[in-house]
Amino acid sequence: MAECFFNGCTNSVIPDSFKCIFHSQRGRCLVQDCRNQVYARNLCVRHGGKRPCAFDGCNLNSRVGKFCTKHSPTDSVRRCSHEGCQNQSHLRGKCFRHGGSKFCMMEGCVTYARNRGYCTRHTPPHLVARRSSVVKTEVKVENILPDHSLDLMLDFDPLVDTFDISPAPQLEHVTPTDWGVLVSLLAGSSN
């Protein structure tokens, strides 16, 4: 099967498309032979999707107003309100060192919060982004459910059989994304 159009993507394309499911809603750069996705104005960053710095002779992209960080006016960057500190402010007008950050919500942890109120070490598993469930386009039912569960589901006739699923802790590891894929696979196999 063909690979996705975009640079560095090795996912299989979806039917009647040149893109994979992950890139299906992303546009491609208008420049001929460019395999990058659109950033703005139907162009990728390399071909002008991001405005260049307004400083004469600078080829960097603008980040602070019309200028890159190197040429931006110093008054446009908010500074820490602590006396004598020139660091950039983050939260409540202060830099990290002077209290402009939040600490991890785990009791006793004094590490900076980075992911929904938790530090990297204490982020609960259900809050960690699972890139594989978004990027993968081919999921095998056998990898989601234990071997016997699939056989029971396929052989089940709701008009004749009764189906006892009371000992179901084996399915606790199935994520909502995987469950959605499973349901769509089973719905497709009944056609």
Short mmCIF file of C-alpha atoms in Angstrom, two decimals:
data_model
loop_
_atom_site.label_atom_id
_atom_site.label_comp_id
_atom_site.label_asym_id
_atom_site.label_seq_id
_atom_site.Cartn_x
_atom_site.Cartn_y
_atom_site.Cartn_z
CA MET A 1 0.00 0.00 0.00
CA ALA A 2 1.18 3.55 -0.73
CA GLU A 3 2.76 5.76 1.92
CA CYS A 4 1.48 9.16 3.04
CA PHE A 5 2.44 12.17 0.89
CA PHE A 6 3.97 14.26 3.68
CA ASN A 7 7.70 14.36 4.56
CA GLY A 8 8.75 11.75 7.10
CA CYS A 9 5.36 10.03 7.33
CA THR A 10 5.42 6.30 6.61
CA ASN A 11 1.75 5.60 7.42
CA SER A 12 -0.44 3.97 4.79
CA VAL A 13 -2.79 6.23 2.86
CA ILE A 14 -6.54 6.09 3.37
CA PRO A 15 -8.65 4.95 0.39
CA ASP A 16 -9.01 7.48 -2.47
CA SER A 17 -6.43 9.83 -0.94
CA PHE A 18 -2.73 10.62 -0.97
CA LYS A 19 -2.68 11.20 2.82
CA CYS A 20 -2.83 8.98 5.89
CA ILE A 21 -5.60 9.29 8.48
CA PHE A 22 -3.39 11.44 10.75
CA HIS A 23 -2.74 13.99 7.97
CA SER A 24 -6.17 13.69 6.32
CA GLN A 25 -7.35 17.14 7.50
CA ARG A 26 -4.06 18.92 6.78
CA GLY A 27 -3.39 20.81 3.58
CA ARG A 28 -0.26 20.58 1.49
CA CYS A 29 2.00 23.46 0.50
CA LEU A 30 1.13 25.09 -2.85
CA VAL A 31 4.77 25.17 -3.99
CA GLN A 32 5.39 22.53 -6.65
CA ASP A 33 7.24 19.40 -5.43
CA CYS A 34 7.02 20.50 -1.77
CA ARG A 35 5.90 17.69 0.53
CA ASN A 36 5.34 19.82 3.66
CA GLN A 37 2.00 20.61 5.30
CA VAL A 38 0.47 24.08 5.26
CA TYR A 39 1.25 26.45 8.12
CA ALA A 40 -0.61 29.57 6.90
CA ARG A 41 -1.76 31.15 3.62
CA ASN A 42 -1.58 27.71 1.89
CA LEU A 43 2.20 27.64 2.32
CA CYS A 44 4.55 25.72 4.60
CA VAL A 45 6.93 27.57 6.92
CA ARG A 46 9.85 27.14 4.49
CA HIS A 47 7.95 28.75 1.60
CA GLY A 48 6.51 31.75 3.43
CA GLY A 49 3.70 30.37 5.57
CA LYS A 50 5.24 32.15 8.51
CA ARG A 51 6.03 35.84 8.16
CA PRO A 52 9.73 36.75 8.08
CA CYS A 53 11.30 39.14 10.57
CA ALA A 54 10.74 42.81 9.63
CA PHE A 55 14.36 43.69 10.47
CA ASP A 56 16.36 44.46 7.28
CA GLY A 57 18.52 41.54 6.19
CA CYS A 58 17.10 39.06 8.73
CA ASN A 59 15.78 35.77 7.30
CA LEU A 60 14.39 34.36 10.55
CA ASN A 61 10.64 33.92 11.14
CA SER A 62 8.76 36.52 13.18
CA ARG A 63 7.86 35.44 16.70
CA VAL A 64 7.22 38.60 18.73
CA GLY A 65 4.96 40.89 16.71
CA LYS A 66 6.68 41.60 13.38
CA PHE A 67 10.16 40.60 14.59
CA CYS A 68 12.13 37.49 15.48
CA THR A 69 13.20 37.07 19.10
CA LYS A 70 16.65 38.44 18.26
CA HIS A 71 15.30 41.75 16.87
CA SER A 72 12.11 42.24 18.89
CA PRO A 73 11.85 45.41 20.97
CA THR A 74 12.79 44.60 24.55
CA ASP A 75 9.64 46.27 25.89
CA SER A 76 7.39 43.79 24.02
CA VAL A 77 8.68 40.89 26.11
CA ARG A 78 7.17 40.88 29.60
CA ARG A 79 9.84 40.81 32.30
CA CYS A 80 9.71 39.41 35.80
CA SER A 81 8.32 41.90 38.33
CA HIS A 82 10.91 40.90 40.97
CA GLU A 83 13.32 43.79 41.53
CA GLY A 84 16.48 43.48 39.40
CA CYS A 85 15.35 40.35 37.50
CA GLN A 86 15.45 40.52 33.69
CA ASN A 87 14.02 37.05 32.98
CA GLN A 88 10.83 36.63 30.96
CA SER A 89 7.70 36.40 33.09
CA HIS A 90 5.41 33.38 32.89
CA LEU A 91 2.72 33.35 35.55
CA ARG A 92 1.50 36.21 37.78
CA GLY A 93 4.14 38.53 36.28
CA LYS A 94 7.07 36.51 37.60
CA CYS A 95 9.72 34.20 36.15
CA PHE A 96 10.06 30.56 37.25
CA ARG A 97 12.71 31.40 39.85
CA HIS A 98 10.55 34.04 41.56
CA GLY A 99 7.26 32.16 41.69
CA GLY A 100 5.86 32.39 38.18
CA SER A 101 5.13 28.69 37.91
CA LYS A 102 3.02 25.96 39.39
CA PHE A 103 4.36 22.97 41.20
CA CYS A 104 3.27 19.37 40.69
CA MET A 105 -0.08 18.50 42.32
CA MET A 106 1.43 15.34 43.86
CA GLU A 107 1.73 15.96 47.59
CA GLY A 108 5.30 16.76 48.60
CA CYS A 109 6.62 17.15 45.04
CA VAL A 110 8.41 20.45 44.32
CA THR A 111 9.04 19.85 40.61
CA TYR A 112 7.47 22.26 38.11
CA ALA A 113 4.14 21.15 36.64
CA ARG A 114 4.40 20.44 32.93
CA ASN A 115 1.40 18.30 32.04
CA ARG A 116 -2.07 19.23 33.35
CA GLY A 117 -0.84 20.12 36.81
CA TYR A 118 1.67 17.29 37.19
CA CYS A 119 5.41 16.99 36.63
CA THR A 120 6.67 14.45 34.10
CA ARG A 121 7.32 11.81 36.76
CA HIS A 122 3.85 12.04 38.38
CA THR A 123 1.62 12.48 35.32
CA PRO A 124 -1.07 9.75 35.61
CA PRO A 125 -1.05 7.25 32.71
CA HIS A 126 -4.54 8.26 31.54
CA LEU A 127 -3.30 11.85 30.97
CA VAL A 128 -0.26 10.84 28.90
CA ALA A 129 -0.89 11.36 25.19
CA ARG A 130 -0.84 8.07 23.31
CA ARG A 131 0.58 8.96 19.92
CA SER A 132 0.42 5.36 18.70
CA SER A 133 -3.39 5.32 18.90
CA VAL A 134 -3.55 8.44 16.73
CA VAL A 135 -0.87 7.60 14.20
CA LYS A 136 -1.51 3.91 13.60
CA THR A 137 -4.04 3.24 10.88
CA GLU A 138 -4.01 -0.55 10.97
CA VAL A 139 -5.19 -2.20 14.17
CA LYS A 140 -5.65 -5.92 14.48
CA VAL A 141 -8.55 -7.08 16.62
CA GLU A 142 -6.35 -9.89 17.96
CA ASN A 143 -4.03 -7.30 19.57
CA ILE A 144 -6.87 -5.55 21.41
CA LEU A 145 -8.81 -8.41 22.99
CA PRO A 146 -7.75 -11.71 24.52
CA ASP A 147 -7.99 -14.64 22.08
CA HIS A 148 -11.17 -16.18 23.50
CA SER A 149 -13.10 -12.86 23.64
CA LEU A 150 -13.10 -12.39 19.87
CA ASP A 151 -14.33 -15.95 19.29
CA LEU A 152 -17.15 -15.45 21.78
CA MET A 153 -18.19 -12.15 20.17
CA LEU A 154 -18.21 -13.49 16.61
CA ASP A 155 -20.12 -16.67 17.54
CA PHE A 156 -22.70 -14.82 19.65
CA ASP A 157 -26.31 -14.79 18.43
CA PRO A 158 -28.38 -12.35 20.55
CA LEU A 159 -31.64 -14.13 19.70
CA VAL A 160 -30.45 -17.54 20.87
CA ASP A 161 -27.43 -17.21 23.14
CA THR A 162 -26.91 -15.63 26.50
CA PHE A 163 -23.56 -14.06 27.07
CA ASP A 164 -22.06 -13.71 30.53
CA ILE A 165 -19.30 -11.09 30.68
CA SER A 166 -19.14 -10.73 34.45
CA PRO A 167 -15.41 -11.65 34.75
CA ALA A 168 -14.35 -8.74 32.51
CA PRO A 169 -11.27 -7.25 34.18
CA GLN A 170 -9.25 -8.40 31.14
CA LEU A 171 -10.83 -5.58 29.13
CA GLU A 172 -9.79 -2.79 31.53
CA HIS A 173 -6.69 -2.03 29.47
CA VAL A 174 -8.73 -1.23 26.33
CA THR A 175 -8.65 2.53 25.73
CA PRO A 176 -11.67 4.41 24.34
CA THR A 177 -9.78 4.87 21.06
CA ASP A 178 -9.04 1.15 20.75
CA TRP A 179 -12.65 0.35 21.67
CA GLY A 180 -13.89 2.67 18.90
CA VAL A 181 -11.61 0.95 16.38
CA LEU A 182 -12.84 -2.45 17.55
CA VAL A 183 -16.49 -1.45 17.17
CA SER A 184 -15.90 -0.09 13.66
CA LEU A 185 -14.00 -3.26 12.67
CA LEU A 186 -16.78 -5.49 13.94
CA ALA A 187 -19.43 -3.34 12.25
CA GLY A 188 -17.49 -3.60 8.97
CA SER A 189 -17.20 -7.41 9.22
CA SER A 190 -20.99 -7.82 9.47
CA ASN A 191 -21.58 -6.29 6.00
#
